[in-house]
PDB file of C-alpha atoms in Angstrom:
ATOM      1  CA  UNK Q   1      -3.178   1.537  -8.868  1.00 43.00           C
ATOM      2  CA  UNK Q   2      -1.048  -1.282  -9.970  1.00 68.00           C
ATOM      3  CA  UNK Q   3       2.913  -0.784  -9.476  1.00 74.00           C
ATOM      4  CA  UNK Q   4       2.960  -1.613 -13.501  1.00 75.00           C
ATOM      5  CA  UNK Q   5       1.708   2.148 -14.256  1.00 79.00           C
ATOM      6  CA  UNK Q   6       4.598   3.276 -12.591  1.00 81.00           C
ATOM      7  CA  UNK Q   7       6.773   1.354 -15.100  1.00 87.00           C
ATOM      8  CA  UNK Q   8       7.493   3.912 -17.804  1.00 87.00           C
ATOM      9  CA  UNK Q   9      10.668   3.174 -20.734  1.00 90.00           C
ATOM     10  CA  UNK Q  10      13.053   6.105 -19.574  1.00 88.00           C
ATOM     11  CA  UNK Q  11      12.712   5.507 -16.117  1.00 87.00           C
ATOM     12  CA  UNK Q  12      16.149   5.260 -13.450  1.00 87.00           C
ATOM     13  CA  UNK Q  13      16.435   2.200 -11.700  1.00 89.00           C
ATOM     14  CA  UNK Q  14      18.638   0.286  -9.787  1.00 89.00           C
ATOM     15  CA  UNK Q  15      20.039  -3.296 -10.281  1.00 91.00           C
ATOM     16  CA  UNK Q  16      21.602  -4.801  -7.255  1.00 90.00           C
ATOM     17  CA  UNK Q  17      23.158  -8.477  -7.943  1.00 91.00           C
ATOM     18  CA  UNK Q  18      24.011  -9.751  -4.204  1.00 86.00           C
ATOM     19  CA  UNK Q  19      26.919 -12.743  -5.250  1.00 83.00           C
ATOM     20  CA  UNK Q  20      29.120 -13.390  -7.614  1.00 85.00           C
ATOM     21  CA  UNK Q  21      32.130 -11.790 -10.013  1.00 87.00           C
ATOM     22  CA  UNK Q  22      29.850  -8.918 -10.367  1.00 90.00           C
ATOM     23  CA  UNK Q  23      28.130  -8.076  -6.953  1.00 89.00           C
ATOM     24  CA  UNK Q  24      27.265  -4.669  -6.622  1.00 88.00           C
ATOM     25  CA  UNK Q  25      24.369  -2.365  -7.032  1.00 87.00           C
ATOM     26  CA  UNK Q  26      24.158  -0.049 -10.649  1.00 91.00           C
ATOM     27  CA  UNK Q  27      22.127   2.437 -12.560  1.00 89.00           C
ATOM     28  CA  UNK Q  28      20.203   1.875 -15.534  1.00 92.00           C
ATOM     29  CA  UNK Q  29      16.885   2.405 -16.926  1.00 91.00           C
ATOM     30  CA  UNK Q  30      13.922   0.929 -18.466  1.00 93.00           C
ATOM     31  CA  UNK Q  31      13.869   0.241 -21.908  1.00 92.00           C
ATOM     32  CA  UNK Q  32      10.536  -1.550 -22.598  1.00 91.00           C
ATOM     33  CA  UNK Q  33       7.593  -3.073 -20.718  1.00 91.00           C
ATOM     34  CA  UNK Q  34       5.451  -6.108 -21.406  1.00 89.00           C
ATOM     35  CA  UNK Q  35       2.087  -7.565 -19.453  1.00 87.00           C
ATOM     36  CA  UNK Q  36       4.800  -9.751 -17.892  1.00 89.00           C
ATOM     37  CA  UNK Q  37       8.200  -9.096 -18.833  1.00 92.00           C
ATOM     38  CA  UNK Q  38      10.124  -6.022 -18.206  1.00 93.00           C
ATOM     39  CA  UNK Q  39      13.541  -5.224 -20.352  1.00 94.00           C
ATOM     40  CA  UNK Q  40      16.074  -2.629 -19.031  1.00 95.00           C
ATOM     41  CA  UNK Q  41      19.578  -1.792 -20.586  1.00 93.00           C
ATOM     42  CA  UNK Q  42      22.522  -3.520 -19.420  1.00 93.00           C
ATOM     43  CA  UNK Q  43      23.643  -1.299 -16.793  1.00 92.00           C
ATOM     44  CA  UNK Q  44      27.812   0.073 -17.518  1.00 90.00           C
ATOM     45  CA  UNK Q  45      30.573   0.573 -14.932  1.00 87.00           C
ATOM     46  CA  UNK Q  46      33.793   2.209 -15.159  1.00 84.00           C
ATOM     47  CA  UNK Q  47      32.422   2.426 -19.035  1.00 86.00           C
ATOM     48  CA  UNK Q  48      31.911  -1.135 -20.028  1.00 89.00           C
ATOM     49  CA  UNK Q  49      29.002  -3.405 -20.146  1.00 90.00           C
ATOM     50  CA  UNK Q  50      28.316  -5.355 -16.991  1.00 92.00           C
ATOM     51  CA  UNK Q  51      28.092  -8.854 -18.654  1.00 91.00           C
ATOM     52  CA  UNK Q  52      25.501 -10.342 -16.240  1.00 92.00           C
ATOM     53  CA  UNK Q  53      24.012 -14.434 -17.310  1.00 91.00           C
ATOM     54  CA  UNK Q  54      21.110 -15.585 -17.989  1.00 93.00           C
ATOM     55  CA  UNK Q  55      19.840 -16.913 -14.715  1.00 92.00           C
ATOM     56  CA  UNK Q  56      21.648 -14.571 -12.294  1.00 92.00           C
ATOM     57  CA  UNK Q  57      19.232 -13.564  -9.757  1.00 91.00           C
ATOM     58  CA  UNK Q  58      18.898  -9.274  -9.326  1.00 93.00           C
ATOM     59  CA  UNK Q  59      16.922  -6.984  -6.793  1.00 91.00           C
ATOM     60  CA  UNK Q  60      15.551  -4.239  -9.017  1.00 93.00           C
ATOM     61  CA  UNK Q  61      14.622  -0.713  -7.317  1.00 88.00           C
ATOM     62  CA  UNK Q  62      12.324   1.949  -8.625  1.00 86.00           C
ATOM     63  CA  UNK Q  63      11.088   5.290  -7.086  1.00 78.00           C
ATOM     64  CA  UNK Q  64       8.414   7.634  -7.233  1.00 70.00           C
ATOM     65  CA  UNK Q  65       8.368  11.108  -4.538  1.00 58.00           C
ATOM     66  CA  UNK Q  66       6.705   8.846  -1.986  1.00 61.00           C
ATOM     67  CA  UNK Q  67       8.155   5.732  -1.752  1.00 70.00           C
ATOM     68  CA  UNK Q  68      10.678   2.991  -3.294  1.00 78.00           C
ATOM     69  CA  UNK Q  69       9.417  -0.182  -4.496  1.00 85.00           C
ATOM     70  CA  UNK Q  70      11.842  -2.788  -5.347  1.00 88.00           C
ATOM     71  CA  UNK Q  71      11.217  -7.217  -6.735  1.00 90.00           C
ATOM     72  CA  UNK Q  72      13.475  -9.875  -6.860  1.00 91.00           C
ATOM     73  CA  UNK Q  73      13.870 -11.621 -10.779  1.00 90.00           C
ATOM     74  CA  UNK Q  74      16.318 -13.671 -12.623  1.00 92.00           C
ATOM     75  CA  UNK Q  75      17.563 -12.906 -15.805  1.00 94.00           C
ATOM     76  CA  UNK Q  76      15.730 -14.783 -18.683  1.00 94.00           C
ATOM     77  CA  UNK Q  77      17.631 -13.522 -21.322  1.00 93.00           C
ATOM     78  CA  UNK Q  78      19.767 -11.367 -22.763  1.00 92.00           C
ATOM     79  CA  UNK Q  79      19.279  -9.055 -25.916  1.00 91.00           C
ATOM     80  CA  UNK Q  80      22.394  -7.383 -27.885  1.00 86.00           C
ATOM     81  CA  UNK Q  81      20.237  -5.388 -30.283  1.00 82.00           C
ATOM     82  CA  UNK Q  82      19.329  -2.758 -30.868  1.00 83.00           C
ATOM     83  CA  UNK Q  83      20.592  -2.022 -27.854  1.00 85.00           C
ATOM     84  CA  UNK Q  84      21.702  -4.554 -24.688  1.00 90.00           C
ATOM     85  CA  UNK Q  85      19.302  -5.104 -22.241  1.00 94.00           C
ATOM     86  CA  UNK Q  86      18.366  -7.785 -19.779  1.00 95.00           C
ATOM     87  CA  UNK Q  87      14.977  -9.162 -20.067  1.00 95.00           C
ATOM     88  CA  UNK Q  88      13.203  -9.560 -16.659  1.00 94.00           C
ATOM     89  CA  UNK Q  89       9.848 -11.546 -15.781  1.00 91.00           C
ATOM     90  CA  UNK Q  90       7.701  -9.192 -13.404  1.00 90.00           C
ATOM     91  CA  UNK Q  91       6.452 -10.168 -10.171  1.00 88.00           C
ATOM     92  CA  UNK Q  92       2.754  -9.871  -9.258  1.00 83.00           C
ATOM     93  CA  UNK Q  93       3.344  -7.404  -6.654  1.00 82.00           C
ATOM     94  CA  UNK Q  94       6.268  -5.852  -5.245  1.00 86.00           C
ATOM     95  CA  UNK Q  95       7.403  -4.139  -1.734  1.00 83.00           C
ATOM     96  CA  UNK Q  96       6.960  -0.542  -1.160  1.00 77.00           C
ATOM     97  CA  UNK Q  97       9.126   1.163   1.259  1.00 68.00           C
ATOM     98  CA  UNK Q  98       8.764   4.824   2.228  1.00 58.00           C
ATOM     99  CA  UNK Q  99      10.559   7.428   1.140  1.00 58.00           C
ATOM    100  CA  UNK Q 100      11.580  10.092   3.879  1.00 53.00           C
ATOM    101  CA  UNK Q 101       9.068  12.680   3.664  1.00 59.00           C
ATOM    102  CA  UNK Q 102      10.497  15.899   2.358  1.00 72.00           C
ATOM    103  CA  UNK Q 103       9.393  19.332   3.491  1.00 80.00           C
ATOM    104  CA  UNK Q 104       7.071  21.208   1.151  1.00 86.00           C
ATOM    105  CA  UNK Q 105       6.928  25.020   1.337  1.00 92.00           C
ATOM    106  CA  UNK Q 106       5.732  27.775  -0.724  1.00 95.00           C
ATOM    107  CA  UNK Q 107       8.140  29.070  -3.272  1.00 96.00           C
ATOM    108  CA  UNK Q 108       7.336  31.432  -6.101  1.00 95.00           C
ATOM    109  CA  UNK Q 109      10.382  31.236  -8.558  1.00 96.00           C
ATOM    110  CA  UNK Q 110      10.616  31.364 -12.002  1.00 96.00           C
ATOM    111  CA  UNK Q 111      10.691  28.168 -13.478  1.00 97.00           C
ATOM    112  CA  UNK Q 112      10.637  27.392 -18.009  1.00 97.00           C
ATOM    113  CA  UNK Q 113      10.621  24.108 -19.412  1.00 97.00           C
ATOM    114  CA  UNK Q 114      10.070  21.971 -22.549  1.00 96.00           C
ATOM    115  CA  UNK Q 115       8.352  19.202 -23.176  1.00 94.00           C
ATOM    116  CA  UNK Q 116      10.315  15.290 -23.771  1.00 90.00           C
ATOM    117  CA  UNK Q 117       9.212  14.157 -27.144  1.00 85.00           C
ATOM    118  CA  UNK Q 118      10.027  11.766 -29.353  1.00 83.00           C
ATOM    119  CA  UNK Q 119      10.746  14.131 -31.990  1.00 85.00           C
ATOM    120  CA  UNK Q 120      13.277  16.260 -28.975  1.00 86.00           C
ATOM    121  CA  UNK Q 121      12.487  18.637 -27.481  1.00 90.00           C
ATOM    122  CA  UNK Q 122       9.223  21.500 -27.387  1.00 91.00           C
ATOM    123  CA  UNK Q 123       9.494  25.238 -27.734  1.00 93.00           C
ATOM    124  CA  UNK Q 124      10.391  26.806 -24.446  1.00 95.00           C
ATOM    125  CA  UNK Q 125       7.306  27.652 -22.056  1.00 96.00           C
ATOM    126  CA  UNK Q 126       7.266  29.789 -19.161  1.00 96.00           C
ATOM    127  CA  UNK Q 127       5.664  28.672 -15.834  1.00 97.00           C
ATOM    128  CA  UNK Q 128       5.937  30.330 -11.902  1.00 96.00           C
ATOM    129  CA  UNK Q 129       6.444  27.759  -9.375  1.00 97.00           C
ATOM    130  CA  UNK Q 130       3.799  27.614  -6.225  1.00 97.00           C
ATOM    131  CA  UNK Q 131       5.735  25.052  -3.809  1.00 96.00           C
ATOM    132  CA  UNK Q 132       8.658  23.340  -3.538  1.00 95.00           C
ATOM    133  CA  UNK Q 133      10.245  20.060  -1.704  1.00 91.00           C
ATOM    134  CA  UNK Q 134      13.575  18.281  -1.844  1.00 88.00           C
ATOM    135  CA  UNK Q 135      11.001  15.740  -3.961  1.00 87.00           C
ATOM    136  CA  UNK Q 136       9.457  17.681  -6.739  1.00 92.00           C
ATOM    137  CA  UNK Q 137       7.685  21.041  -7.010  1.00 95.00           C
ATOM    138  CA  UNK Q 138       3.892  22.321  -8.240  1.00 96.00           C
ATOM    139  CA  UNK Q 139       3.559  25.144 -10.849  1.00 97.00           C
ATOM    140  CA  UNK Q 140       1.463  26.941 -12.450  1.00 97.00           C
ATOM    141  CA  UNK Q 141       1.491  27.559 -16.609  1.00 97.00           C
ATOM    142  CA  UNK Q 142      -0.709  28.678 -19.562  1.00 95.00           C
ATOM    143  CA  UNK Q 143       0.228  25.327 -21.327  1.00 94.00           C
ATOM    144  CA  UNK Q 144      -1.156  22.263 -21.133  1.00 91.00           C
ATOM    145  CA  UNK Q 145       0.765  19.248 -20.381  1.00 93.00           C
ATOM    146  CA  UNK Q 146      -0.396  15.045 -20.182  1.00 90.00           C
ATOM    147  CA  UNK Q 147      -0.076  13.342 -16.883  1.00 87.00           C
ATOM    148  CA  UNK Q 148       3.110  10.851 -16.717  1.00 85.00           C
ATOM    149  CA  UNK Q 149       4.741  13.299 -19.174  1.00 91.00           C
ATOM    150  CA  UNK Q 150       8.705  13.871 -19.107  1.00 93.00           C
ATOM    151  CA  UNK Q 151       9.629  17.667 -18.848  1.00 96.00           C
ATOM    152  CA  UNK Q 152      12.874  18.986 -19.029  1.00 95.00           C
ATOM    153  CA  UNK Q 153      12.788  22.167 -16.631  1.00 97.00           C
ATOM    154  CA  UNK Q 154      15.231  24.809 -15.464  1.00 96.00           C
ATOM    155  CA  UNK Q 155      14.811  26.243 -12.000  1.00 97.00           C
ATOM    156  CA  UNK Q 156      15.526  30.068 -11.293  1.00 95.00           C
ATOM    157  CA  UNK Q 157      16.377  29.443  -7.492  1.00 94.00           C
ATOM    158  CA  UNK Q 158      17.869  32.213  -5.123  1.00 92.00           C
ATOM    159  CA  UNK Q 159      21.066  29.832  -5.119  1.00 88.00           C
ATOM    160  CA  UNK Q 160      21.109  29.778  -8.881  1.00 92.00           C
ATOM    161  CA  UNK Q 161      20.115  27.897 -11.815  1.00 95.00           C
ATOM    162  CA  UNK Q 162      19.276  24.377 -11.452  1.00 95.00           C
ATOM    163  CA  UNK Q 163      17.953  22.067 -14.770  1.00 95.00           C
ATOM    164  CA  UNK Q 164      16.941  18.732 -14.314  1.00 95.00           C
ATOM    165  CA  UNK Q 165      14.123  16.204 -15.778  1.00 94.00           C
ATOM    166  CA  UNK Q 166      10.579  16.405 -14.180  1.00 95.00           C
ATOM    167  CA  UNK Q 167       7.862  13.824 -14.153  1.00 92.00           C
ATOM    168  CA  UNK Q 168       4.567  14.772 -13.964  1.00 92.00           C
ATOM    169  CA  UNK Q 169       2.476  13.426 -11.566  1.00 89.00           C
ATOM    170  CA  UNK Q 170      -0.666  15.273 -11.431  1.00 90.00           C
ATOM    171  CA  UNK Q 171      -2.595  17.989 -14.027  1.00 92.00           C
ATOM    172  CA  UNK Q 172      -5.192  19.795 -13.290  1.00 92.00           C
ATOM    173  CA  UNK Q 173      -7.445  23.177 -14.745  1.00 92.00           C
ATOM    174  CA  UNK Q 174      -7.605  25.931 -12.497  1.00 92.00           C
ATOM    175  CA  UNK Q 175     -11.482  26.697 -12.352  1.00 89.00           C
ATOM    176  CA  UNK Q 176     -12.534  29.985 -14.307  1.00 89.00           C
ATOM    177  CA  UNK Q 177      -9.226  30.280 -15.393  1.00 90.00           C
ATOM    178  CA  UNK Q 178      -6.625  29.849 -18.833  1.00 91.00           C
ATOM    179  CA  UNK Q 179      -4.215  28.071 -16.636  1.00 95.00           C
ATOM    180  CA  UNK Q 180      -3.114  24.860 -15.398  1.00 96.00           C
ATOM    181  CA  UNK Q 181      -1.724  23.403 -11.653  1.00 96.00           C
ATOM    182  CA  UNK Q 182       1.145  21.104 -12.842  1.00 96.00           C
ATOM    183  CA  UNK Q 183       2.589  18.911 -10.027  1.00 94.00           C
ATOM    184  CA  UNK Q 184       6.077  16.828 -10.429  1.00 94.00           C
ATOM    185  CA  UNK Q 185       8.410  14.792  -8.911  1.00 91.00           C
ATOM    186  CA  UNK Q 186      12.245  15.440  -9.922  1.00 91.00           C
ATOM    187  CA  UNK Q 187      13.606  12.448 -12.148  1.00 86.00           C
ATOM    188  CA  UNK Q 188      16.998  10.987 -11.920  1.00 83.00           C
ATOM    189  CA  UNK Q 189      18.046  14.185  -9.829  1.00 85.00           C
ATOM    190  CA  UNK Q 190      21.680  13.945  -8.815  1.00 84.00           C
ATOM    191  CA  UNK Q 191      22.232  14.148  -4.920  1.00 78.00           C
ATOM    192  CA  UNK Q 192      24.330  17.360  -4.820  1.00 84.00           C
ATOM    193  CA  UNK Q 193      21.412  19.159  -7.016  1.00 90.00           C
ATOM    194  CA  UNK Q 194      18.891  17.565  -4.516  1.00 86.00           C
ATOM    195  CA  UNK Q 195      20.986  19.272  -1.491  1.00 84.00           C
ATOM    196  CA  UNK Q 196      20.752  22.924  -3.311  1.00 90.00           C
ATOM    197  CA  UNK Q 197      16.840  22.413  -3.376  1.00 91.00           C
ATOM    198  CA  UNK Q 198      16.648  21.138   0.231  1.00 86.00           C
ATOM    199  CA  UNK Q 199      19.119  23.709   1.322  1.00 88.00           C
ATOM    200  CA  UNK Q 200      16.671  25.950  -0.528  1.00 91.00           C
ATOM    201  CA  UNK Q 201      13.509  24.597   1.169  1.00 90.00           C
ATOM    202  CA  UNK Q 202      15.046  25.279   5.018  1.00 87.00           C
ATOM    203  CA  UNK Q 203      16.438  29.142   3.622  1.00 90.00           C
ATOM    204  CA  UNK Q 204      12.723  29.568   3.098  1.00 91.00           C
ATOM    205  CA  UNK Q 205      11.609  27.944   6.187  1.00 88.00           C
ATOM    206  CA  UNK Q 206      13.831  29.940   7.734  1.00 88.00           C
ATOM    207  CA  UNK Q 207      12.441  33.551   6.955  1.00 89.00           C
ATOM    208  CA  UNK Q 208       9.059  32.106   7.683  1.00 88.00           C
ATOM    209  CA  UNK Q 209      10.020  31.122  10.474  1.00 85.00           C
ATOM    210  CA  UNK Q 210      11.541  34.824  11.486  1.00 85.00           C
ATOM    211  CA  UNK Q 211       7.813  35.950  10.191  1.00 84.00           C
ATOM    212  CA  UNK Q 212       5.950  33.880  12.461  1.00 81.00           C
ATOM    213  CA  UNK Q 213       4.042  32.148   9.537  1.00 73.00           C
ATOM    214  CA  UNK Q 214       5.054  28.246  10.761  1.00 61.00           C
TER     215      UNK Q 214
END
């Protein structure tokens, strides 16, 4: 599969500009992508703009639950409206890097969530979670949701609530049966929400562990 399908608008990545008044490394996300041209908004700091040039050379780092993949560009131009973005020409391939692996175990929580439209959001629907990883989780549900599609989901976890955007990765029918096996991969998850599920993951691993099961 071409890195381009993993190029969705709404997706976090990272800008890193190596030299200059503005070296540094900043969030933003993807605002629209082209056959070859990729435009993401101008990334903010300290809550203004980060006035990058035309020509200014950027690394630019996306993820998925497996790995990182990050190009080099220059900036070809820059757009004020609607909104400000930087306007990027895309490579024809681009380095992958692995992610560390993160521990998958079984976990049967509670989990609801809604589905991202472009109208907001959808009414709530209920789903029980199968597995769980510091990455993403796999769940089962009554409702049918697209591959690629943004979720907004809340987590009932032993160590409390946890909401966050999840993408979905993978769909699929469970034979004979009403329901669906949705697996996702948490989306711009902030690191101190990540720890709760990791320190979740090895609480489980623990009492399996006490059980003799791994």
């Amino acid at each position: 599969m071409s890195y381009k399908n993993k190029l969705l608008p709404g997706l976090t990545v990272e800008l890193a500009v190596y030299e200059g008044e503005y070296e540094g490394k900043y969030r933003t996300r993807i605002e629209e992508v082209g056959e070859r041209l990729l435009m993401v908004g101008a990334p903010y700091d300290k809550g203004e703009i980060v006035p990058l040039r035309e020509g200014v050379v950027v690394r630019l780092t996306f993820w998925d639950e497996v790995a990182a993949y990050s190009f080099e560009g220059r900036i070809m131009q820059r757009i004020a409206i609607p909104v400000p973005m930087f306007v990027l020409e895309l490579p024809n391939s681009v380095a992958k890097v692995q992610r560390r692996s993160f521990v998958r175990v079984p976990a049967f929580f509670p989990v609801v969530f809604r589905t991202v439209t472009k109208e907001g959001l959808s009414d709530l629907k209920k789903a029980t979670m199968l597995d769980l990883s510091g990455g993403g989780m796999r769940f089962t549900t009554e409702d049918y949701v697209e591959n690629r599609s943004l979720l907004y989901a809340q987590l009932s976890l032993p160590n409390g609530e946890l909401q966050t955007p999840v993408r979905v990765c993978r769909a699929e029918k469970i034979e004979d049966s009403k329901r669906y096996t949705i697996s996702v991969e948490f989306h711009d998850l902030p690191e101190r929400d990540r720890d709760r599920i990791v320190k979740c993951v090895f609480d489980i691993q623990r009492e399996m562990r006490k059980k003799g099961l791994v």
